[in-house]
Short mmCIF file of C-alpha atoms in Angstrom, two decimals:
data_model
loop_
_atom_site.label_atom_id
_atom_site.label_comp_id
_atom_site.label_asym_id
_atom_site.label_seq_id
_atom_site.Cartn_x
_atom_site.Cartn_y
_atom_site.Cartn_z
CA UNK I 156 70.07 99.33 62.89
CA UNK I 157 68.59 100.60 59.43
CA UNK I 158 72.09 101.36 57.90
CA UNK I 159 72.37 104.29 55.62
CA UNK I 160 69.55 105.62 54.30
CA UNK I 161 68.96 107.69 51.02
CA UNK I 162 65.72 109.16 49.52
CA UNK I 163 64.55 109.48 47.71
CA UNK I 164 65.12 106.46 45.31
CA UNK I 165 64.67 107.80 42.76
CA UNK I 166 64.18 111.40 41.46
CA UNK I 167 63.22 112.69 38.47
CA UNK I 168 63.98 116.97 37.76
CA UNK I 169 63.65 118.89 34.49
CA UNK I 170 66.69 121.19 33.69
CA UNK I 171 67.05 124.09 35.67
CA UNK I 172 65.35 122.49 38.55
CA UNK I 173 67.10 121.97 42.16
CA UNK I 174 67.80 118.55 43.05
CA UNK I 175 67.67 117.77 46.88
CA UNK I 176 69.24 114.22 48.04
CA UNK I 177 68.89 113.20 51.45
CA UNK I 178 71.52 110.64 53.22
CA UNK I 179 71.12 109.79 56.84
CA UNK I 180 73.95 107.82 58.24
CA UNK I 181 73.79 104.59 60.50
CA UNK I 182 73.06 105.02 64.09
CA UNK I 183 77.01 105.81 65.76
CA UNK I 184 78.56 107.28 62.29
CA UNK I 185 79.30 110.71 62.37
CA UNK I 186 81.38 110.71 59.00
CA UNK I 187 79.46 110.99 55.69
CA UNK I 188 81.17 110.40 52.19
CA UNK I 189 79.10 111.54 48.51
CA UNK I 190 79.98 109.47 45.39
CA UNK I 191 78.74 110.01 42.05
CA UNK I 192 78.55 106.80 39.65
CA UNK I 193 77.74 108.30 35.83
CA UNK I 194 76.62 105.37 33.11
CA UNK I 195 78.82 102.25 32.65
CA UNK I 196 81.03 103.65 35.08
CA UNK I 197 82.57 103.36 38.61
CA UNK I 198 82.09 106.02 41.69
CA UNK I 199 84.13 108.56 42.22
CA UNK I 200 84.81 110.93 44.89
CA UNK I 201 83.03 113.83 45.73
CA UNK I 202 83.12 115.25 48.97
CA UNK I 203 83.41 114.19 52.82
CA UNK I 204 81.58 115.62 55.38
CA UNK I 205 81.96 115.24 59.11
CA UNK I 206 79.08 117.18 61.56
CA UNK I 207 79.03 120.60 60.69
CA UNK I 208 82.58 120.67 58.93
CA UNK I 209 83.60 119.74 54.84
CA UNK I 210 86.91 118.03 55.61
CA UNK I 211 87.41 117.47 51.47
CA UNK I 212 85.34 118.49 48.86
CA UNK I 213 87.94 118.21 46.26
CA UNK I 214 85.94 115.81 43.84
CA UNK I 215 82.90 118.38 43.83
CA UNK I 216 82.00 119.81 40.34
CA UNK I 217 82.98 123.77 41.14
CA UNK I 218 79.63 125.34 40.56
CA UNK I 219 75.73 124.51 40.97
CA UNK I 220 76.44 121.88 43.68
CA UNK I 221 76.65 122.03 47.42
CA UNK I 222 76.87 119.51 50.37
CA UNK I 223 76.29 119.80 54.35
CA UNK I 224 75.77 117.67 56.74
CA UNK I 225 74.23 119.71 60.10
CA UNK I 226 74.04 118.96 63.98
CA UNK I 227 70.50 117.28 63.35
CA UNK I 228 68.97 116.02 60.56
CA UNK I 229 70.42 113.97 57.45
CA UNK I 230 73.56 114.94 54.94
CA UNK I 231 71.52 116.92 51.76
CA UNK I 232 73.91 116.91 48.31
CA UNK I 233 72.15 119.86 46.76
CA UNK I 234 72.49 120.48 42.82
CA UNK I 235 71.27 124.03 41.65
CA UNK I 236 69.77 124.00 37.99
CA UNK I 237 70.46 120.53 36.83
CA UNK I 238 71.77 119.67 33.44
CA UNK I 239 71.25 116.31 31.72
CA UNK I 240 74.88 115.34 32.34
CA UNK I 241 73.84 115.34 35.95
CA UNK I 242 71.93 112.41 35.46
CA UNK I 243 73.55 109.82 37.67
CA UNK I 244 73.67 107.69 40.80
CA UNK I 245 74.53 109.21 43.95
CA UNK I 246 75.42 107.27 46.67
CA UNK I 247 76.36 107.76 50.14
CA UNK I 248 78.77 106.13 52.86
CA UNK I 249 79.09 106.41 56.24
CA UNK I 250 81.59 105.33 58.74
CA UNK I 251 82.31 105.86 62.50
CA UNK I 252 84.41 108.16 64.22
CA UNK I 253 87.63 106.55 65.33
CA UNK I 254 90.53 108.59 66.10
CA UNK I 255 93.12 105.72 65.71
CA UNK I 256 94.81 103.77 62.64
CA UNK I 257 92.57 101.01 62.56
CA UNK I 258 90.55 99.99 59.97
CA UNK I 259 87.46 102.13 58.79
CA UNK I 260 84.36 100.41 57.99
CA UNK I 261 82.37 101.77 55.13
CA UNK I 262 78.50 101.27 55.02
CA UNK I 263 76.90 101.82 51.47
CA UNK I 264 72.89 103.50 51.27
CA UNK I 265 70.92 101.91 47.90
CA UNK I 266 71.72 105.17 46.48
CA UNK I 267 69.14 107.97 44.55
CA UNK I 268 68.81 108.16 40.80
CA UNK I 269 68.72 111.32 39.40
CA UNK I 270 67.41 111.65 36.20
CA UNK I 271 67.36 114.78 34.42
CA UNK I 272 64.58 115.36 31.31
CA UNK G 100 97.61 109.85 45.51
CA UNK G 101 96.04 106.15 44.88
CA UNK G 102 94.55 104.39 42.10
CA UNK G 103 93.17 101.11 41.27
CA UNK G 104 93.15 99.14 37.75
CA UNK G 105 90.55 96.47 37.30
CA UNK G 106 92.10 94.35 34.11
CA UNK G 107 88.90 93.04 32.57
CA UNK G 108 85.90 95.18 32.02
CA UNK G 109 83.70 92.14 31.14
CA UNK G 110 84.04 88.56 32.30
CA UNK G 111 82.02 86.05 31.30
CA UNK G 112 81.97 82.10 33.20
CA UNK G 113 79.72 79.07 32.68
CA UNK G 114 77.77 78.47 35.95
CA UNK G 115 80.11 76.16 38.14
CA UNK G 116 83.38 77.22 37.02
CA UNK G 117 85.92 79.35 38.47
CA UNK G 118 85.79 83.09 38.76
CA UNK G 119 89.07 85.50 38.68
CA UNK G 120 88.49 88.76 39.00
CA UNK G 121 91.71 91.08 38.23
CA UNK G 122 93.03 94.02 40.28
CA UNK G 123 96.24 95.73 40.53
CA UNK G 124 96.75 99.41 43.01
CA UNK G 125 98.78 101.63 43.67
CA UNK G 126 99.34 103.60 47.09
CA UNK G 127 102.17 105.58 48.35
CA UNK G 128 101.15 104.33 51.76
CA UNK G 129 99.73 101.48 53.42
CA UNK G 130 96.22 100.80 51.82
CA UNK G 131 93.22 99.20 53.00
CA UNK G 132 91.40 97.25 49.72
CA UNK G 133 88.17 95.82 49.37
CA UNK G 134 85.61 94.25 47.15
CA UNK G 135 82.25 95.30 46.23
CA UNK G 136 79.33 94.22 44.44
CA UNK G 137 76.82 95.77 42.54
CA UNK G 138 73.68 94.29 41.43
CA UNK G 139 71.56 95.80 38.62
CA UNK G 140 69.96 99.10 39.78
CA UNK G 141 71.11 97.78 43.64
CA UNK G 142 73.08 99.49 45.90
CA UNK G 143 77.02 98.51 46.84
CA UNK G 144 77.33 95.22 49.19
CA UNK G 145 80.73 94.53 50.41
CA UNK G 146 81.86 91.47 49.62
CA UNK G 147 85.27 91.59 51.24
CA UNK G 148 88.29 93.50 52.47
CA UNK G 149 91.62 93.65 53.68
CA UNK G 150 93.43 95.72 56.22
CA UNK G 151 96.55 94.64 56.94
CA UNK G 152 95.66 91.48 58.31
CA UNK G 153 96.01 88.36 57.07
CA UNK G 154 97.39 88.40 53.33
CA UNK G 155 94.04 85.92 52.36
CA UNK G 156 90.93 87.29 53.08
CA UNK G 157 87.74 85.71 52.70
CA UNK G 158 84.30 87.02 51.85
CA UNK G 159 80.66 86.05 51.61
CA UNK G 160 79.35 83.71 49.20
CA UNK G 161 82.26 81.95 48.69
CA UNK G 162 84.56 84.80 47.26
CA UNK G 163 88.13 85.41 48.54
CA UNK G 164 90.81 87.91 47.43
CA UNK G 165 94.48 87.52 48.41
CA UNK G 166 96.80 90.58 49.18
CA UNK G 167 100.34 90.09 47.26
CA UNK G 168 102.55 93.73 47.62
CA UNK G 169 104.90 92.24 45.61
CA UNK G 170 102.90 92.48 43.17
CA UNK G 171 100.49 94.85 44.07
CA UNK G 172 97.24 93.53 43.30
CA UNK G 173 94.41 92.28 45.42
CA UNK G 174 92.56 89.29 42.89
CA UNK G 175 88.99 88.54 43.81
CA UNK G 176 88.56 84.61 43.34
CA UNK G 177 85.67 82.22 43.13
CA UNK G 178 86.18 78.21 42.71
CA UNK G 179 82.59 77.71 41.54
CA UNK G 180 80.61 80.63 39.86
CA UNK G 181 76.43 80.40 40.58
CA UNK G 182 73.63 82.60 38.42
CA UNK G 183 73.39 85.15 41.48
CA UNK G 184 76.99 86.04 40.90
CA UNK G 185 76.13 87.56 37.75
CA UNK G 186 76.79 91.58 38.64
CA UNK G 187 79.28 94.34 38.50
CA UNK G 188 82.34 94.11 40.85
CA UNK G 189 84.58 97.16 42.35
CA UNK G 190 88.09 96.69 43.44
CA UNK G 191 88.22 100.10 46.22
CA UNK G 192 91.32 100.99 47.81
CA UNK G 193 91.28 103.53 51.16
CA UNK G 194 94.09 105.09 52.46
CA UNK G 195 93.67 107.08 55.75
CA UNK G 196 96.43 109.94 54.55
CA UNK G 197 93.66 110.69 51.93
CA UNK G 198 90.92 110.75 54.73
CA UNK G 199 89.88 107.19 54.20
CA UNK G 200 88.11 108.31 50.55
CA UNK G 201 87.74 105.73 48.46
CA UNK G 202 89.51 105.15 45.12
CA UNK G 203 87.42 102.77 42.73
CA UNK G 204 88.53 100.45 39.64
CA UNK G 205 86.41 100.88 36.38
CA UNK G 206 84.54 97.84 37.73
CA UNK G 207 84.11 94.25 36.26
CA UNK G 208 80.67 93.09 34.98
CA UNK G 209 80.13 89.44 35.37
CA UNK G 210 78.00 87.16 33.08
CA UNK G 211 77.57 83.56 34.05
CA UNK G 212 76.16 80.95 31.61
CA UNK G 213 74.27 78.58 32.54
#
């Protein structure tokens, strides 16, 4: 079991570029969650993605970025023409798909630093 | 909605001594809470969590956090800090009538002396 995997590591864009970053999920979990962690702060929310559906992408900046998460292939957090103040951590969780109240275990991916120059 | 409130930004210990680690929450609904840690430039390791369980939950390396709703706060304790604890901790709360997304503190950054 690899647990959740991000790539790259880190990336480095100039403004105006598209930034691409990749999260696959651990083998089983079919629910992906994006968190952005700025500078000398904590994570917060941006969006929650289950197999071909957004269920809530209400901590998503309204413009330039994008999120999916398809029938194959990893979850891609997609940010159009990058500004500085993009520069951040991204990080990725991943949980199974349980339909009851029990508890819902969160697995953490070594995130991707962006930094935009 | 939820939110979390880590008291301390920065703690600092001498190596061997006890750790306390402040958090309070607040949830209009049952919450799950946990702990995480963040080393420099590392990823997020979970250190602990609770979910309705047992009030006193214990971690890895040594840590343990007790659940008090009276009081509503979930306090991440150590009795004897080492040099690898040195790192950035998040109190997270979850509730699963917000889809399970998680609700972080500011964090806590950690600095043990030797």
């Amino acid at each position: 079991n690899a647990g959740v995997m991000q790539n790259p590591r880190h990336l480095v864009r100039r403004r105006g570029q598209e930034a691409r970053l990749r999260c696959s999920p651990m083998k089983g979990h079919s629910h992906v969650y994006w968190y952005r962690q700025l500078p000398e702060e904590g994570l917060k929310f941006m969006v929650y993605l289950q197999k071909e559906n957004i269920i809530d992408e209400s901590g998503m900046p309204k413009e330039r970025f994008s999120a999916e998460f398809p029938k194959e292939g990893p979850s891609i957090l997609r940010i159009q023409q990058v500004v500085r103040g993009d520069s951040a951590a991204y990080f990725c969780a991943s949980s199974p798909n349980t339909g009851t109240g029990e508890y819902y275990g969160y697995t953490f991916g070594s995130g991707t630093r962006l930094t935009v120059v | 909605a939820q939110s979390v409130t880590q008291l301390d930004s920065h703690v600092s210990v001498s190596e061997g001594t006890p750790v306390l680690l402040r958090c309070n929450y607040s949830s209009s609904y049952s919450p799950s809470l946990f702990w995480y840690v963040q080393h420099p430039n590392k990823g997020l390791q979970l250190l602990l969590k609770y979910t309705s369980a047992a009030t006193l939950v214990k971690g890895i390396n040594g840590f343990e956090a007790e659940f008090k709703k009276s009081e509503t706060s979930f306090h991440l304790t150590k009795p004897s800090a080492h040099m690898s604890d040195a790192a950035e901790y998040f109190c997270v709360v979850s509730v699963k009538a917000a889809g399970n997304k998680l609700t972080f503190g500011g964090g806590t950054r950690v600095l043990v002396k030797p």
